[in-house]
Short mmCIF file of C-alpha atoms and ligand atoms in Angstrom, two decimals:
data_model
loop_
_atom_site.label_atom_id
_atom_site.label_comp_id
_atom_site.label_asym_id
_atom_site.label_seq_id
_atom_site.Cartn_x
_atom_site.Cartn_y
_atom_site.Cartn_z
CA MET A 1 0.10 -0.07 0.16
CA SER A 2 1.09 3.37 -0.62
CA GLY A 3 -0.85 6.88 0.17
CA GLY A 4 -3.77 4.25 0.13
CA VAL A 5 -2.65 3.02 -3.40
CA PRO A 6 -2.56 -0.67 -3.26
CA VAL A 7 0.31 -2.05 -5.41
CA ARG A 8 0.63 -5.90 -6.23
CA ASP A 9 3.68 -5.67 -8.38
CA PRO A 10 6.87 -5.69 -5.55
CA ARG A 11 9.08 -3.79 -8.16
CA LEU A 12 6.19 -0.89 -7.73
CA GLU A 13 6.82 -0.72 -3.61
CA PRO A 14 10.04 1.39 -3.56
CA ILE A 15 8.50 3.72 -6.41
CA ALA A 16 5.51 4.03 -4.58
CA ALA A 17 7.50 5.15 -1.32
CA LYS A 18 9.01 7.54 -3.43
CA VAL A 19 6.03 8.77 -5.29
CA GLU A 20 4.68 9.50 -1.49
CA THR A 21 7.69 11.75 -0.81
CA GLY A 22 7.78 13.31 -4.12
CA GLU A 23 11.23 11.99 -4.83
CA ARG A 24 12.53 12.06 -8.50
CA LEU A 25 12.22 8.38 -10.24
CA THR A 26 15.26 6.85 -11.78
CA ARG A 27 15.71 5.41 -15.03
CA GLU A 28 15.53 1.68 -13.49
CA ASP A 29 12.22 2.94 -11.52
CA GLY A 30 10.92 4.23 -15.18
CA LEU A 31 11.88 0.62 -16.79
CA ALA A 32 9.94 -1.32 -13.76
CA LEU A 33 6.77 1.31 -14.55
CA TYR A 34 6.80 0.44 -17.94
CA GLU A 35 7.35 -3.45 -17.62
CA THR A 36 4.91 -3.78 -14.48
CA PHE A 37 1.73 -6.10 -15.09
CA ASP A 38 0.08 -4.03 -12.33
CA LEU A 39 -1.91 -1.38 -14.15
CA LEU A 40 -3.92 -0.43 -11.46
CA GLY A 41 -1.03 0.23 -9.05
CA LEU A 42 0.78 1.97 -11.55
CA GLY A 43 -2.62 4.07 -12.45
CA GLY A 44 -3.14 4.51 -9.00
CA LEU A 45 0.15 6.29 -8.08
CA ALA A 46 -0.22 8.32 -11.15
CA ASP A 47 -3.60 9.50 -10.09
CA LEU A 48 -2.16 10.41 -6.63
CA VAL A 49 0.49 12.69 -8.61
CA ASN A 50 -2.12 14.23 -10.83
CA ARG A 51 -4.72 14.69 -7.91
CA ARG A 52 -1.82 16.75 -5.90
CA VAL A 53 -1.87 19.47 -8.76
CA ASN A 54 -4.94 19.36 -10.46
CA GLY A 55 -7.48 17.94 -7.94
CA ASP A 56 -10.59 16.97 -10.16
CA ARG A 57 -9.67 19.41 -12.83
CA VAL A 58 -9.72 18.21 -16.64
CA PHE A 59 -8.59 20.55 -19.31
CA PHE A 60 -10.06 20.69 -22.83
CA SER A 61 -9.80 23.02 -25.46
CA ALA A 62 -12.31 24.17 -28.16
CA ASN A 63 -9.82 23.56 -31.09
CA GLN A 64 -9.76 23.15 -34.85
CA HIS A 65 -7.01 21.01 -36.60
CA ILE A 66 -5.68 22.46 -39.69
CA ASN A 67 -3.48 20.28 -42.22
CA PRO A 68 -2.28 22.53 -45.08
CA THR A 69 -0.28 20.02 -47.18
CA ASN A 70 0.37 16.73 -47.17
CA VAL A 71 3.24 16.84 -49.67
CA CYS A 72 6.35 16.03 -47.84
CA ILE A 73 9.74 15.41 -48.39
CA LEU A 74 10.29 12.75 -45.69
CA ARG A 75 7.15 10.41 -47.53
CA LYS A 76 9.75 7.74 -47.85
CA VAL A 77 11.75 8.30 -44.85
CA CYS A 78 9.18 8.01 -42.18
CA VAL A 79 7.82 4.70 -42.69
CA PHE A 80 5.09 4.96 -40.28
CA CYS A 81 3.10 7.73 -41.92
CA SER A 82 0.20 7.14 -43.86
CA TYR A 83 -0.51 10.82 -44.53
CA ALA A 84 2.38 12.04 -46.61
CA ARG A 85 2.36 12.10 -50.33
CA THR A 86 5.15 12.86 -52.76
CA PRO A 87 3.94 16.02 -54.99
CA LYS A 88 2.69 13.94 -57.88
CA GLU A 89 1.07 11.23 -55.75
CA ASP A 90 -2.51 10.26 -55.87
CA GLY A 91 -4.21 12.17 -53.01
CA ALA A 92 -1.49 15.26 -52.66
CA TYR A 93 -3.06 18.33 -51.75
CA THR A 94 -1.54 21.52 -50.80
CA ARG A 95 -4.25 24.29 -49.84
CA SER A 96 -3.90 28.19 -50.83
CA LEU A 97 -4.21 30.55 -48.16
CA GLU A 98 -7.78 31.26 -49.32
CA GLU A 99 -8.79 27.56 -48.84
CA VAL A 100 -6.97 27.59 -45.27
CA PHE A 101 -8.89 30.79 -44.15
CA ALA A 102 -12.20 29.30 -45.60
CA GLU A 103 -11.51 26.13 -43.54
CA ALA A 104 -10.92 28.18 -40.64
CA GLU A 105 -14.32 30.10 -40.90
CA ALA A 106 -15.46 26.97 -38.81
CA ALA A 107 -14.20 29.08 -35.81
CA ARG A 108 -16.40 32.16 -36.83
CA ASN A 109 -19.52 31.38 -34.84
CA SER A 110 -18.29 28.59 -32.41
CA PRO A 111 -16.26 29.12 -29.24
CA THR A 112 -12.65 28.10 -30.98
CA THR A 113 -9.63 29.24 -29.13
CA GLU A 114 -7.10 27.25 -30.71
CA PHE A 115 -6.04 26.53 -34.40
CA HIS A 116 -3.72 23.45 -34.27
CA ILE A 117 -1.70 23.36 -37.79
CA VAL A 118 0.74 20.62 -38.74
CA GLY A 119 1.68 19.16 -42.10
CA GLY A 120 4.21 17.84 -44.46
CA LEU A 121 7.50 19.18 -45.30
CA HIS A 122 6.71 20.67 -48.68
CA PRO A 123 9.67 21.18 -50.87
CA LYS A 124 8.72 24.61 -52.12
CA LEU A 125 6.20 26.43 -49.81
CA PRO A 126 8.40 29.22 -48.39
CA LEU A 127 8.27 30.69 -44.71
CA SER A 128 6.09 33.48 -45.82
CA TYR A 129 3.44 30.92 -46.70
CA TYR A 130 3.00 30.14 -43.00
CA THR A 131 3.67 33.71 -41.92
CA ASP A 132 1.01 35.10 -44.33
CA MET A 133 -1.46 32.31 -42.95
CA MET A 134 -0.83 33.12 -39.39
CA ARG A 135 -1.24 37.07 -39.91
CA GLY A 136 -4.37 36.13 -42.13
CA LEU A 137 -5.82 33.66 -39.36
CA LYS A 138 -5.03 36.24 -36.66
CA GLU A 139 -6.93 39.15 -38.74
CA ARG A 140 -9.87 37.19 -39.21
CA HIS A 141 -9.92 35.44 -35.68
CA PRO A 142 -8.05 37.94 -33.54
CA ASP A 143 -8.65 35.81 -29.89
CA VAL A 144 -7.90 32.40 -31.11
CA HIS A 145 -4.54 31.13 -30.66
CA ILE A 146 -1.97 29.36 -33.27
CA LYS A 147 -0.18 26.16 -32.07
CA ALA A 148 1.56 25.45 -35.42
CA LEU A 149 4.41 23.59 -36.92
CA THR A 150 6.54 20.90 -35.49
CA ALA A 151 9.98 20.85 -34.96
CA VAL A 152 10.71 18.91 -38.04
CA GLU A 153 8.63 21.75 -40.08
CA ILE A 154 10.71 24.62 -38.41
CA ALA A 155 13.94 23.00 -39.11
CA HIS A 156 12.95 22.32 -42.68
CA LEU A 157 11.84 26.13 -43.24
CA ALA A 158 15.36 26.95 -41.68
CA ARG A 159 16.74 24.93 -44.30
CA ILE A 160 15.09 26.05 -47.33
CA GLU A 161 15.16 29.47 -46.40
CA ARG A 162 18.97 29.27 -45.72
CA THR A 163 18.44 31.13 -42.31
CA THR A 164 18.66 30.04 -38.53
CA ILE A 165 15.80 28.20 -36.39
CA GLN A 166 15.85 31.24 -34.40
CA GLU A 167 15.04 33.56 -37.23
CA VAL A 168 12.48 31.17 -38.23
CA LEU A 169 10.72 30.88 -34.99
CA HIS A 170 11.04 34.81 -34.31
CA GLU A 171 9.33 35.59 -37.72
CA LEU A 172 6.46 33.13 -36.79
CA LYS A 173 6.11 34.29 -33.48
CA ASP A 174 5.87 38.20 -35.00
CA ALA A 175 3.34 36.63 -37.20
CA GLY A 176 0.91 35.40 -34.47
CA LEU A 177 2.52 32.01 -33.48
CA THR A 178 1.33 31.23 -29.69
CA SER A 179 3.17 27.36 -29.15
CA LEU A 180 4.76 24.67 -30.97
CA PRO A 181 3.03 21.18 -31.00
CA GLY A 182 4.91 18.16 -29.84
CA GLY A 183 5.08 16.04 -33.07
CA GLY A 184 8.28 14.96 -34.95
CA ALA A 185 9.86 13.56 -31.85
CA GLU A 186 8.73 9.83 -32.47
CA VAL A 187 11.47 7.95 -30.50
CA PHE A 188 14.95 9.61 -29.96
CA GLY A 189 16.94 6.40 -29.86
CA GLU A 190 19.33 5.78 -32.62
CA GLY A 191 18.43 2.47 -33.25
CA VAL A 192 14.54 2.88 -33.35
CA ARG A 193 14.98 5.94 -35.60
CA ALA A 194 16.86 4.01 -38.08
CA THR A 195 14.14 1.83 -38.52
CA ILE A 196 11.20 4.15 -38.56
CA ALA A 197 12.43 7.56 -39.54
CA ASP A 198 16.02 7.33 -40.83
CA ARG A 199 17.60 10.52 -41.79
CA LYS A 200 14.53 12.39 -40.03
CA LEU A 201 15.71 15.35 -37.63
CA ILE A 202 17.86 13.71 -34.89
CA ALA A 203 16.98 13.98 -31.25
CA ASP A 204 19.55 16.53 -30.57
CA ASP A 205 18.25 18.95 -33.32
CA TRP A 206 14.46 18.35 -32.33
CA ILE A 207 15.77 19.15 -28.49
CA ALA A 208 17.52 22.23 -30.12
CA VAL A 209 14.38 23.69 -31.84
CA HIS A 210 12.46 23.06 -28.90
CA ARG A 211 15.24 24.73 -26.63
CA ALA A 212 15.27 27.89 -28.96
CA ALA A 213 11.39 28.18 -29.17
CA HIS A 214 11.35 28.33 -25.07
CA ALA A 215 14.12 30.92 -25.05
CA LEU A 216 11.97 33.05 -27.67
CA GLY A 217 9.21 32.71 -25.08
CA ILE A 218 7.50 29.96 -27.01
CA PRO A 219 6.08 27.32 -24.98
CA SER A 220 5.70 23.96 -26.54
CA ASN A 221 4.45 20.55 -26.14
CA CYS A 222 6.31 17.07 -26.32
CA THR A 223 5.20 13.88 -27.59
CA LEU A 224 6.49 9.88 -27.56
CA LEU A 225 5.07 7.64 -30.85
CA TYR A 226 4.64 4.30 -28.83
CA GLY A 227 3.21 0.78 -29.89
CA HIS A 228 5.88 -0.05 -32.97
CA VAL A 229 9.43 -1.42 -32.46
CA GLU A 230 10.84 0.48 -29.71
CA THR A 231 11.45 -1.14 -26.09
CA ALA A 232 10.80 -0.08 -22.67
CA ALA A 233 14.24 0.96 -22.34
CA ASP A 234 13.70 3.32 -25.61
CA ARG A 235 10.77 5.02 -24.14
CA ILE A 236 12.41 5.90 -20.67
CA ASP A 237 15.69 7.30 -22.61
CA HIS A 238 13.34 9.47 -24.71
CA LEU A 239 11.18 10.61 -21.68
CA THR A 240 14.76 11.36 -19.87
CA LEU A 241 15.63 13.62 -22.60
CA LEU A 242 12.51 15.40 -22.51
CA ARG A 243 12.64 15.76 -18.83
CA GLU A 244 16.46 17.43 -18.97
CA LEU A 245 14.97 19.77 -21.26
CA GLN A 246 12.39 20.60 -19.30
CA ASP A 247 14.61 20.90 -16.10
CA GLU A 248 16.73 23.52 -18.11
CA THR A 249 13.93 25.81 -19.73
CA GLY A 250 10.41 24.82 -18.20
CA GLY A 251 8.94 25.51 -21.66
CA PHE A 252 6.96 22.12 -22.12
CA LEU A 253 3.24 22.87 -21.40
CA THR A 254 1.96 18.97 -21.86
CA TYR A 255 3.27 15.46 -22.63
CA ILE A 256 1.23 13.40 -25.25
CA PRO A 257 1.67 9.86 -25.81
CA LEU A 258 0.89 9.20 -29.53
CA ALA A 259 -0.29 5.62 -30.40
CA TYR A 260 1.04 4.24 -33.52
CA HIS A 261 -1.47 3.29 -35.95
CA PRO A 262 -0.30 0.70 -38.68
CA ASP A 263 -2.71 0.92 -41.47
CA ASN A 264 -1.69 2.14 -44.72
CA ASN A 265 1.91 2.55 -44.17
CA GLU A 266 5.24 0.66 -44.80
CA LEU A 267 5.99 -0.01 -41.16
CA GLY A 268 2.65 -1.76 -40.37
CA LYS A 269 2.88 -3.88 -43.66
CA GLU A 270 6.30 -4.89 -42.58
CA LEU A 271 5.20 -5.73 -38.97
CA ASP A 272 2.29 -7.40 -40.18
CA ARG A 273 0.14 -5.44 -37.72
CA GLU A 274 -2.51 -3.81 -40.45
CA GLY A 275 -5.50 -3.45 -38.70
CA THR A 276 -4.36 -3.78 -34.79
CA ALA A 277 -3.59 -0.72 -33.21
CA THR A 278 -2.28 -0.38 -29.72
CA THR A 279 -4.11 -1.79 -26.73
CA GLY A 280 -5.96 -0.14 -23.98
CA PHE A 281 -3.64 -1.53 -21.72
CA GLU A 282 -0.60 0.23 -23.60
CA ASP A 283 -2.71 3.57 -23.83
CA LEU A 284 -3.36 3.95 -20.15
CA LYS A 285 0.20 2.60 -19.21
CA ASN A 286 1.86 5.46 -21.22
CA ILE A 287 -0.41 7.96 -19.76
CA ALA A 288 0.36 6.99 -16.51
CA VAL A 289 4.35 6.52 -16.75
CA GLY A 290 4.41 9.89 -18.64
CA ARG A 291 2.46 11.56 -15.54
CA LEU A 292 4.87 9.80 -12.99
CA TYR A 293 8.40 10.00 -14.78
CA LEU A 294 7.75 13.65 -16.42
CA ASP A 295 7.26 15.15 -12.89
CA ASN A 296 8.40 18.64 -14.11
CA VAL A 297 5.78 18.74 -17.24
CA PRO A 298 2.67 19.93 -15.70
CA HIS A 299 -0.05 18.63 -18.23
CA VAL A 300 -0.68 14.90 -19.81
CA LYS A 301 -2.89 14.84 -22.67
CA THR A 302 -4.73 12.18 -23.91
CA HIS A 303 -5.48 12.28 -27.51
CA TRP A 304 -8.73 10.74 -28.21
CA PRO A 305 -8.68 10.67 -32.00
CA MET A 306 -6.02 8.09 -31.60
CA VAL A 307 -6.95 5.86 -28.43
CA THR A 308 -10.66 6.20 -28.64
CA PRO A 309 -13.00 8.62 -26.36
CA GLY A 310 -13.74 5.62 -24.00
CA VAL A 311 -10.04 5.04 -23.26
CA SER A 312 -9.62 8.89 -22.81
CA GLN A 313 -11.94 8.83 -20.32
CA VAL A 314 -10.72 6.14 -18.31
CA ALA A 315 -6.84 7.75 -18.80
CA LEU A 316 -8.47 10.54 -16.49
CA SER A 317 -8.19 8.10 -13.47
CA PHE A 318 -4.80 6.87 -14.56
CA GLY A 319 -2.85 10.43 -14.41
CA CYS A 320 -4.17 12.37 -17.21
CA ASP A 321 -5.57 15.88 -16.78
CA ASP A 322 -6.13 17.08 -20.44
CA VAL A 323 -8.24 15.84 -23.18
CA GLU A 324 -7.38 16.81 -26.96
CA GLY A 325 -10.15 19.34 -28.20
CA THR A 326 -12.86 19.35 -30.56
CA VAL A 327 -10.52 18.88 -33.46
CA VAL A 328 -13.23 19.10 -36.04
CA TYR A 329 -11.23 17.39 -39.11
CA GLU A 330 -8.31 15.18 -38.30
CA ARG A 331 -6.24 13.54 -41.31
CA VAL A 332 -3.28 12.14 -39.80
CA TYR A 333 -4.19 9.48 -38.09
CA HIS A 334 -7.35 8.80 -39.81
CA ASP A 335 -5.34 7.88 -42.79
CA ALA A 336 -3.53 5.37 -40.69
CA GLY A 337 -6.69 3.29 -39.79
CA ALA A 338 -8.00 5.26 -36.58
CA HIS A 339 -11.57 4.64 -36.55
CA THR A 340 -12.93 7.28 -33.90
CA PRO A 341 -14.82 9.81 -34.77
CA MET A 342 -13.33 12.98 -36.78
CA MET A 343 -14.50 15.48 -34.28
CA LEU A 344 -16.34 15.91 -30.59
CA SER A 345 -18.65 18.51 -30.05
CA TYR A 346 -17.94 21.00 -27.34
CA GLY A 347 -20.98 19.07 -25.35
CA GLU A 348 -19.60 15.40 -26.05
CA LEU A 349 -16.40 16.72 -24.61
CA VAL A 350 -17.93 18.02 -21.15
CA ARG A 351 -20.04 15.08 -21.14
CA LEU A 352 -16.92 12.75 -21.46
CA ILE A 353 -15.41 14.47 -18.91
CA LYS A 354 -18.63 14.88 -16.20
CA GLY A 355 -19.05 11.27 -16.84
CA ALA A 356 -15.69 10.26 -15.29
CA GLU A 357 -16.72 12.06 -12.23
CA LYS A 358 -14.12 15.15 -13.07
CA ASP A 359 -14.73 18.86 -13.29
CA PRO A 360 -14.15 20.09 -16.96
CA VAL A 361 -12.11 23.25 -17.49
CA GLU A 362 -12.30 25.07 -20.94
CA ARG A 363 -8.68 26.35 -21.59
CA ASN A 364 -6.91 28.27 -24.15
CA SER A 365 -3.42 27.07 -25.78
CA LEU A 366 -1.45 28.55 -22.75
CA TYR A 367 -3.75 26.76 -20.24
CA GLU A 368 -5.47 29.89 -19.06
CA THR A 369 -8.96 29.11 -17.86
CA VAL A 370 -11.61 30.13 -20.30
CA ARG A 371 -14.84 28.54 -18.74
CA THR A 372 -15.41 26.29 -15.80
CA PHE A 373 -19.07 24.64 -14.96
CA GLU A 374 -20.87 24.49 -11.89
CA PRO A 375 -21.76 20.97 -10.68
CA ASP A 376 -25.54 21.87 -11.24
CA ASP A 377 -24.85 23.95 -14.47
CA PRO A 378 -27.04 22.69 -17.57
CA ILE A 379 -23.87 21.96 -19.09
CA PHE A 380 -25.33 19.46 -21.66
CA ASP A 381 -28.59 19.04 -23.31
CA PRO A 382 -28.65 15.62 -25.12
CA GLU A 383 -31.64 16.89 -27.18
CA GLN A 384 -29.67 19.93 -28.43
CA GLY A 385 -26.22 18.09 -28.23
CA SER A 386 -24.46 21.27 -27.51
CA VAL A 387 -24.11 23.66 -24.22
CA PRO A 388 -24.99 27.19 -24.44
CA GLY A 389 -22.85 29.34 -26.14
CA ALA A 390 -21.16 26.14 -27.91
CA PRO A 391 -21.64 25.11 -31.75
CA ALA A 392 -24.75 22.56 -32.24
CA ASP A 393 -23.58 19.33 -33.37
CA ALA A 394 -25.13 19.85 -36.43
CA ASP A 395 -23.23 22.93 -37.55
CA LEU A 396 -20.10 21.15 -36.86
CA VAL A 397 -20.96 18.03 -38.79
CA GLN A 398 -21.56 20.40 -41.90
CA LEU A 399 -18.15 21.68 -40.97
CA VAL A 400 -16.62 18.48 -41.02
CA GLY A 401 -17.53 18.11 -44.64
CA THR A 402 -15.54 20.98 -45.53
CA GLY A 403 -12.37 19.03 -45.11
CA ARG A 404 -10.51 16.86 -47.50
CA ALA A 405 -9.05 18.06 -51.03
O1 V47 B 501 5.30 13.53 -35.44
C1 V47 B 501 2.30 10.02 -37.98
C2 V47 B 501 2.41 11.13 -35.54
C3 V47 B 501 2.87 13.18 -35.32
C4 V47 B 501 1.24 8.14 -37.34
O2 V47 B 501 1.04 19.18 -29.83
C5 V47 B 501 1.69 9.07 -36.09
O3 V47 B 501 -0.78 19.12 -29.04
C6 V47 B 501 0.30 7.49 -35.15
O4 V47 B 501 2.25 16.91 -33.88
N1 V47 B 501 0.19 6.73 -35.92
C7 V47 B 501 2.26 14.91 -35.77
N2 V47 B 501 0.93 8.73 -35.03
C8 V47 B 501 1.01 15.38 -34.83
C9 V47 B 501 1.41 16.37 -33.73
C10 V47 B 501 0.37 16.21 -32.48
C11 V47 B 501 -0.73 15.39 -32.33
C12 V47 B 501 -1.31 15.49 -31.48
C13 V47 B 501 -1.21 16.55 -30.50
C14 V47 B 501 -0.27 17.33 -30.68
C15 V47 B 501 0.04 18.29 -29.80
C16 V47 B 501 0.80 17.24 -31.60
O5 V47 B 501 1.65 12.32 -35.61
C17 V47 B 501 4.11 12.95 -35.82
C18 V47 B 501 3.76 11.31 -35.73
O6 V47 B 501 4.52 11.15 -34.60
N3 V47 B 501 2.02 10.29 -36.53
N4 V47 B 501 1.74 9.20 -38.33
C19 V47 B 501 0.49 7.02 -37.48
N5 V47 B 501 0.46 6.08 -38.29
FE1 SF4 B 502 6.33 14.14 -43.48
FE2 SF4 B 502 5.55 14.17 -40.84
FE3 SF4 B 502 4.44 12.34 -42.27
FE4 SF4 B 502 7.15 12.15 -41.63
S1 SF4 B 502 5.47 12.18 -40.13
S2 SF4 B 502 6.46 11.62 -43.69
S3 SF4 B 502 7.68 14.54 -41.66
S4 SF4 B 502 4.29 14.30 -42.64
#
């Protein structure tokens, strides 16, 4: 037992004692967490730590994902990716700025507070495409934050513009960028990277982009792509690098474990894994280990488009304090076989969190509170499918149809 948390795995007992006193976990402890059979013991410890900071609060955002292009020079490099295309390949698309602005109109009459913008590394799109996009979005939606471009996209823009990472980040910030998403990290270990993303931005360079962003006052997220060829040791070494950078800068807001989806990509075929994504056991374990090992990252987010809304709801009792937002239209995981909905309405998110006996808090990109809900608020009307001030489900379903090229 620890702080009332029963643990059945003897390897978790010394860890439980550390969790109780707030002592930092070692690499060996992290390995034991990933290797344990005792999911409830692990989850209970992560829940204890989460409750100390967040109590019953669970954050969510009203956000909209925008993927401006799927043309990517790393199309043959990231063998886990089903989304990217070569410029002439079937299904390749690149949005004009007007098309991006038209897609973003979904935010006009809704409580959207964040545009989440990621895409491929297009060989020709210049930095000005992105700065013009951000200025145009800010002009049209001044209150909406922009979380955009993974470290890999930032490094690519610096390369094609023959300038520095700092200069690219500076220009993007000037154009309205609020924060960076956590993608592109995958698994830092050289062996795994050589297998799943050979020649993609190496660990040191991913870390360097985030360090530079933090120095410029741009906070960011961090991720781990799990559920393919990586070992427990690979995962912990990856989290250790994230924890070290966070000790140095404090610039990470959120950790998001990303569940690998094996459909329609080379890696899935090679591993004979098509049709079999990660299990709920692995999904919950990755959330809980993230909470316990990354003791300096304030938030752990569950990405419901990858793990299903049901698993995300259970994750809220396994150390998770943040749920991916409304999304509106998601391409990267659905191209890789995710069978989850394209969007959850504002009301459905509130209901999901309330259904886990938690208190929903709508946040913006910087985790500032946008809206809280009193226990007896008429927060969700199943007849209407929405909360007061939020877009009706029917409106969002129409917006979803605006997505694909
Ligand atoms: O880096 C690509 C992943 C990432 C697959 O910061 C795949 O809030 C699973 O940046 N199966 C990009 N994952 C997405 C990203 C992101 C996502 C959610 C939240 C946040 C955030 C950022 O998507 C890539 C890669 O790790 N990805 N293909 C696949 N088949
Ligand atoms: Fe390109 Fe990103 Fe897909 Fe890699 S994961 S191929 S960088 S879109």
